[in-house]
């Protein structure tokens, strides 16, 4: 078998454990020096490949790899860029030009559904060109929406952070209950799927009086009147109501809540679903309203990782290299659930082309019939994924993520005109 | 000396360590059974006293106290209510009626500047009535604005949470840098003071390229043009800019940024300073914009407490009981800084009346000359306050705050008509 170099790239939004996969890829590749030469990482994802902007990871010693695996964000940078299929192969040609210039025989692409599509298409493009390349994906997304895997690395840690946040904010707001009634709304990521919103239901642990009292997900059409009636019922019973809102909830006509126009002169109200929902409640029911938008905080909380999520991110990174060395082209390692309690899982192989551009949504069994909460079945599915903590080194009270030895690879090609 | 009961009450916004003070008060009071009989806690703060709505903390065994000290939010409830001075003593009369009915000889009031004022006024009212009451305050506020103490329990944990959040979000946004430029804005609490905003500067640890690149505080007037010029400078250098905004920043005319009217027809833009600043940058400079609003999350993050803050919350709770038993009336225990590195502190005594309704702001030496960041001196002051972590028990991946034995005290008086 040939010996060649491996190129790793992040794609799309990053997570708290994306670097755990990167570190596992590097370690697994180093363990097979007879097959893999250098391990490069693209700076800023696929755009870095096009720009021939690569890091040589040989600068990472064991200490640096230990820091890398626990560091949130994408250590090498990422980007949102889809390889176009209608540019006369211009972008794809450039990718292979860079692969050839740096003797890349393995391409490991860490991303979501769109990136798995890219893995399948690069496999096909390599075959058309008779270029010796093995393409393997590494699943990653806080949205948990990749088809073909029981869960996605990155989701468990974001889910743990958000469930913890709702638990703690729930204790806060419960202590501030007044005669007027108050609501707390937390807006979480999820344009098309409610996995992260559903995760906050773990905070209540089955207690109907505990936060969150309402969970709004994109899979259930938003019914304003039914929602407000439930807010009122909860608030009259408890004095307050805590609500999780996925950013992508929509009205029956398909419009996003964030686009709601409330002014009689028709101006479009700015802001996201969280503030819109909080203001709607305030205007219609008169309650005191607060809203939280964790935004990037929910996907970068390295100080509060799920140990299960981290272990799975490591496992899929390592498995990707093993799959590549075994000649599995155009695939990605997937997580398979073997049991719920105790939670058991292993890693299987999924075809990247089969699932590309699909999107896994919450199944109907995970939604309460009225669309205003999720079921015990949803909690039972998510609970194991947030399990366990990961100790982080700290310095002066903050996580000590340290510095990374980012060594650039000398360019061999002429510049790329984007 | 007389033996009588002690009444404890939370006041105002709660913190992640307010219950640590409560648990310390209960423990310290129990250690002196010859002087203190029962330890009651008012349900929902002073409103619970008026309503004769009290808990008997004898139901807390050692395990329950151990859970209490690590639980965020106000375990007994809190409220925002100032004892009026213009109601013909109606409210004050009722308070003393309740004190008398339950043999309250010690009142321990946990709150901020306004509560210290109440402590002083209740002391005076007791003397006027010749009612045998010792009133002692316990300082608490995430805003860190109480005069007479070097810092306020509750601040350190919120500061640690926000600095960690900025550190982690900064790694996330740095990895997503694109050609267009992007900004991340985090809005933090602080209507009149910038202590929490300043704390996020610890994330950069002196690195001018690290987040946050700009810190806006209420103590510095917001200059839109100077601010946007700095955002542009940072973004052109790094590709992105991370900004902390205190909710209470104001324009030269004194108006809050959240009240800005941008529509030519004059509608008032809703939403807080964070989204307003993010949108301002997007509209004026065209950058991609994200904003986070941690809201209650920043003051309830029990999973990521500052060990120093927790220890200080315990110390002031215990000291309040000792002060009361020593006959110090109308005072509160204050934190005194004895050294920066290593950080050393002790507890002193401050007169509640002297500081009432004052507000401690960031001193000029903590503000950079251009008003767009804070100084190393500010970081040196805050750094020790976020030091150390506190282990929390977890269950299924979430902090296990457990349940509390909340035992109501039978009423002895006729109902109070609010």
mmCIF file of C-alpha atoms in Angstrom, chain B residues 192-345:
data_model
loop_
_atom_site.group_PDB
_atom_site.id
_atom_site.type_symbol
_atom_site.label_atom_id
_atom_site.label_comp_id
_atom_site.label_asym_id
_atom_site.label_seq_id
_atom_site.Cartn_x
_atom_site.Cartn_y
_atom_site.Cartn_z
ATOM 1 C CA UNK B 192 -25.024 51.658 36.620
ATOM 2 C CA UNK B 193 -21.672 49.975 37.104
ATOM 3 C CA UNK B 194 -19.284 48.057 34.873
ATOM 4 C CA UNK B 195 -17.804 45.559 37.327
ATOM 5 C CA UNK B 196 -19.168 42.497 35.550
ATOM 6 C CA UNK B 197 -18.281 43.860 32.126
ATOM 7 C CA UNK B 198 -14.773 44.582 33.366
ATOM 8 C CA UNK B 199 -14.447 40.999 34.606
ATOM 9 C CA UNK B 200 -14.633 39.669 31.061
ATOM 10 C CA UNK B 201 -11.296 41.367 30.352
ATOM 11 C CA UNK B 202 -9.709 38.555 32.365
ATOM 12 C CA UNK B 203 -10.414 36.285 29.392
ATOM 13 C CA UNK B 204 -7.781 38.099 27.325
ATOM 14 C CA UNK B 205 -5.174 37.758 30.073
ATOM 15 C CA UNK B 206 -3.344 40.795 28.714
ATOM 16 C CA UNK B 207 -3.247 39.593 25.087
ATOM 17 C CA UNK B 208 -4.464 42.499 22.894
ATOM 18 C CA UNK B 209 -5.480 40.034 20.161
ATOM 19 C CA UNK B 210 -7.676 37.949 22.477
ATOM 20 C CA UNK B 211 -11.341 38.475 23.281
ATOM 21 C CA UNK B 212 -12.767 40.772 24.521
ATOM 22 C CA UNK B 213 -11.300 43.479 22.321
ATOM 23 C CA UNK B 214 -13.660 46.145 23.585
ATOM 24 C CA UNK B 215 -15.393 46.516 26.963
ATOM 25 C CA UNK B 216 -18.155 49.093 27.307
ATOM 26 C CA UNK B 217 -19.137 50.149 30.820
ATOM 27 C CA UNK B 218 -21.677 52.633 32.183
ATOM 28 C CA UNK B 219 -18.888 54.657 33.798
ATOM 29 C CA UNK B 220 -17.629 55.685 30.334
ATOM 30 C CA UNK B 221 -19.983 57.640 28.112
ATOM 31 C CA UNK B 222 -20.686 55.778 24.892
ATOM 32 C CA UNK B 223 -19.179 57.571 21.900
ATOM 33 C CA UNK B 224 -20.626 55.880 18.832
ATOM 34 C CA UNK B 225 -18.054 57.123 16.334
ATOM 35 C CA UNK B 226 -15.017 56.320 18.473
ATOM 36 C CA UNK B 227 -16.487 52.915 19.234
ATOM 37 C CA UNK B 228 -17.170 52.045 15.602
ATOM 38 C CA UNK B 229 -13.697 53.196 14.588
ATOM 39 C CA UNK B 230 -12.194 50.827 17.166
ATOM 40 C CA UNK B 231 -14.425 47.956 16.031
ATOM 41 C CA UNK B 232 -13.207 48.560 12.498
ATOM 42 C CA UNK B 233 -9.550 48.718 13.537
ATOM 43 C CA UNK B 234 -9.789 45.453 15.454
ATOM 44 C CA UNK B 235 -11.730 43.682 12.721
ATOM 45 C CA UNK B 236 -9.356 44.800 9.993
ATOM 46 C CA UNK B 237 -6.460 43.469 12.049
ATOM 47 C CA UNK B 238 -7.965 40.173 13.243
ATOM 48 C CA UNK B 239 -10.969 39.509 11.057
ATOM 49 C CA UNK B 240 -13.303 39.683 14.023
ATOM 50 C CA UNK B 241 -14.034 41.661 17.153
ATOM 51 C CA UNK B 242 -15.476 40.475 20.461
ATOM 52 C CA UNK B 243 -17.197 43.064 22.605
ATOM 53 C CA UNK B 244 -18.601 43.122 26.125
ATOM 54 C CA UNK B 245 -21.419 45.576 26.767
ATOM 55 C CA UNK B 246 -22.860 46.390 30.169
ATOM 56 C CA UNK B 247 -26.633 46.721 29.892
ATOM 57 C CA UNK B 248 -26.568 50.248 31.252
ATOM 58 C CA UNK B 249 -24.228 52.059 28.858
ATOM 59 C CA UNK B 250 -25.402 55.543 27.907
ATOM 60 C CA UNK B 251 -24.909 58.169 25.252
ATOM 61 C CA UNK B 252 -23.585 61.641 26.068
ATOM 62 C CA UNK B 253 -27.186 62.847 26.465
ATOM 63 C CA UNK B 254 -27.760 60.216 29.155
ATOM 64 C CA UNK B 255 -30.052 57.998 27.107
ATOM 65 C CA UNK B 256 -29.662 54.255 27.316
ATOM 66 C CA UNK B 257 -28.479 52.514 24.161
ATOM 67 C CA UNK B 258 -31.437 50.182 24.450
ATOM 68 C CA UNK B 259 -33.786 53.105 23.969
ATOM 69 C CA UNK B 260 -32.232 54.178 20.699
ATOM 70 C CA UNK B 261 -34.730 55.132 18.056
ATOM 71 C CA UNK B 262 -33.354 54.414 14.624
ATOM 72 C CA UNK B 263 -36.490 54.524 12.520
ATOM 73 C CA UNK B 264 -37.075 57.802 10.683
ATOM 74 C CA UNK B 265 -40.671 57.586 11.870
ATOM 75 C CA UNK B 266 -39.405 57.558 15.397
ATOM 76 C CA UNK B 267 -40.375 54.165 16.774
ATOM 77 C CA UNK B 268 -38.403 53.168 19.828
ATOM 78 C CA UNK B 269 -36.155 50.216 19.144
ATOM 79 C CA UNK B 270 -36.811 47.456 21.606
ATOM 80 C CA UNK B 271 -34.236 45.103 22.986
ATOM 81 C CA UNK B 272 -31.181 45.626 25.112
ATOM 82 C CA UNK B 273 -27.766 47.159 24.650
ATOM 83 C CA UNK B 274 -26.251 43.948 23.287
ATOM 84 C CA UNK B 275 -28.521 43.541 20.299
ATOM 85 C CA UNK B 276 -28.574 47.301 19.698
ATOM 86 C CA UNK B 277 -24.779 47.454 19.574
ATOM 87 C CA UNK B 278 -24.563 44.369 17.354
ATOM 88 C CA UNK B 279 -27.097 45.809 14.939
ATOM 89 C CA UNK B 280 -25.400 49.193 14.973
ATOM 90 C CA UNK B 281 -22.151 47.547 13.868
ATOM 91 C CA UNK B 282 -23.920 45.508 11.238
ATOM 92 C CA UNK B 283 -25.691 48.543 9.815
ATOM 93 C CA UNK B 284 -22.733 50.887 9.906
ATOM 94 C CA UNK B 285 -19.849 48.519 9.068
ATOM 95 C CA UNK B 286 -21.594 45.603 7.358
ATOM 96 C CA UNK B 287 -20.024 42.918 9.508
ATOM 97 C CA UNK B 288 -21.664 39.608 10.350
ATOM 98 C CA UNK B 289 -23.046 39.976 13.870
ATOM 99 C CA UNK B 290 -23.904 37.678 16.744
ATOM 100 C CA UNK B 291 -24.918 38.556 20.250
ATOM 101 C CA UNK B 292 -25.295 36.668 23.492
ATOM 102 C CA UNK B 293 -27.369 37.650 26.487
ATOM 103 C CA UNK B 294 -26.587 35.378 29.426
ATOM 104 C CA UNK B 295 -29.222 37.128 31.565
ATOM 105 C CA UNK B 296 -30.040 34.991 34.635
ATOM 106 C CA UNK B 297 -27.448 32.403 33.586
ATOM 107 C CA UNK B 298 -24.643 34.731 34.699
ATOM 108 C CA UNK B 299 -25.832 34.943 38.279
ATOM 109 C CA UNK B 300 -26.987 31.359 38.781
ATOM 110 C CA UNK B 301 -24.099 29.278 37.420
ATOM 111 C CA UNK B 302 -23.657 26.967 40.376
ATOM 112 C CA UNK B 303 -21.782 24.516 38.169
ATOM 113 C CA UNK B 304 -18.903 26.983 37.867
ATOM 114 C CA UNK B 305 -18.609 28.813 41.177
ATOM 115 C CA UNK B 306 -15.624 30.842 42.270
ATOM 116 C CA UNK B 307 -14.236 29.104 45.344
ATOM 117 C CA UNK B 308 -13.095 32.474 46.698
ATOM 118 C CA UNK B 309 -16.560 33.932 46.215
ATOM 119 C CA UNK B 310 -18.194 30.961 47.890
ATOM 120 C CA UNK B 311 -15.805 31.177 50.841
ATOM 121 C CA UNK B 312 -16.559 34.877 51.227
ATOM 122 C CA UNK B 313 -20.306 34.280 51.085
ATOM 123 C CA UNK B 314 -19.893 31.742 53.897
ATOM 124 C CA UNK B 315 -17.652 34.063 55.878
ATOM 125 C CA UNK B 316 -20.042 37.040 55.808
ATOM 126 C CA UNK B 317 -22.966 34.810 56.763
ATOM 127 C CA UNK B 318 -21.115 33.448 59.760
ATOM 128 C CA UNK B 319 -19.745 36.870 60.693
ATOM 129 C CA UNK B 320 -23.221 38.406 60.609
ATOM 130 C CA UNK B 321 -24.374 36.028 63.357
ATOM 131 C CA UNK B 322 -21.251 36.683 65.399
ATOM 132 C CA UNK B 323 -21.723 40.438 65.050
ATOM 133 C CA UNK B 324 -25.338 40.143 66.134
ATOM 134 C CA UNK B 325 -24.400 38.077 69.164
ATOM 135 C CA UNK B 326 -21.743 40.625 70.061
ATOM 136 C CA UNK B 327 -24.447 43.274 70.035
ATOM 137 C CA UNK B 328 -23.348 45.075 66.873
ATOM 138 C CA UNK B 329 -26.568 46.597 65.647
ATOM 139 C CA UNK B 330 -27.098 48.168 62.221
ATOM 140 C CA UNK B 331 -23.884 46.872 60.728
ATOM 141 C CA UNK B 332 -22.761 44.372 58.109
ATOM 142 C CA UNK B 333 -19.630 42.282 57.694
ATOM 143 C CA UNK B 334 -17.407 43.585 54.910
ATOM 144 C CA UNK B 335 -14.591 41.956 52.955
ATOM 145 C CA UNK B 336 -11.211 43.625 53.378
ATOM 146 C CA UNK B 337 -8.361 42.972 50.944
ATOM 147 C CA UNK B 338 -5.034 42.400 52.650
ATOM 148 C CA UNK B 339 -2.989 41.483 49.582
ATOM 149 C CA UNK B 340 -3.309 40.867 45.858
ATOM 150 C CA UNK B 341 -0.825 38.126 44.996
ATOM 151 C CA UNK B 342 -1.249 35.930 46.870
ATOM 152 C CA UNK B 343 -4.737 37.156 47.556
ATOM 153 C CA UNK B 344 -5.464 37.567 51.254
ATOM 154 C CA UNK B 345 -8.619 38.892 52.844
#
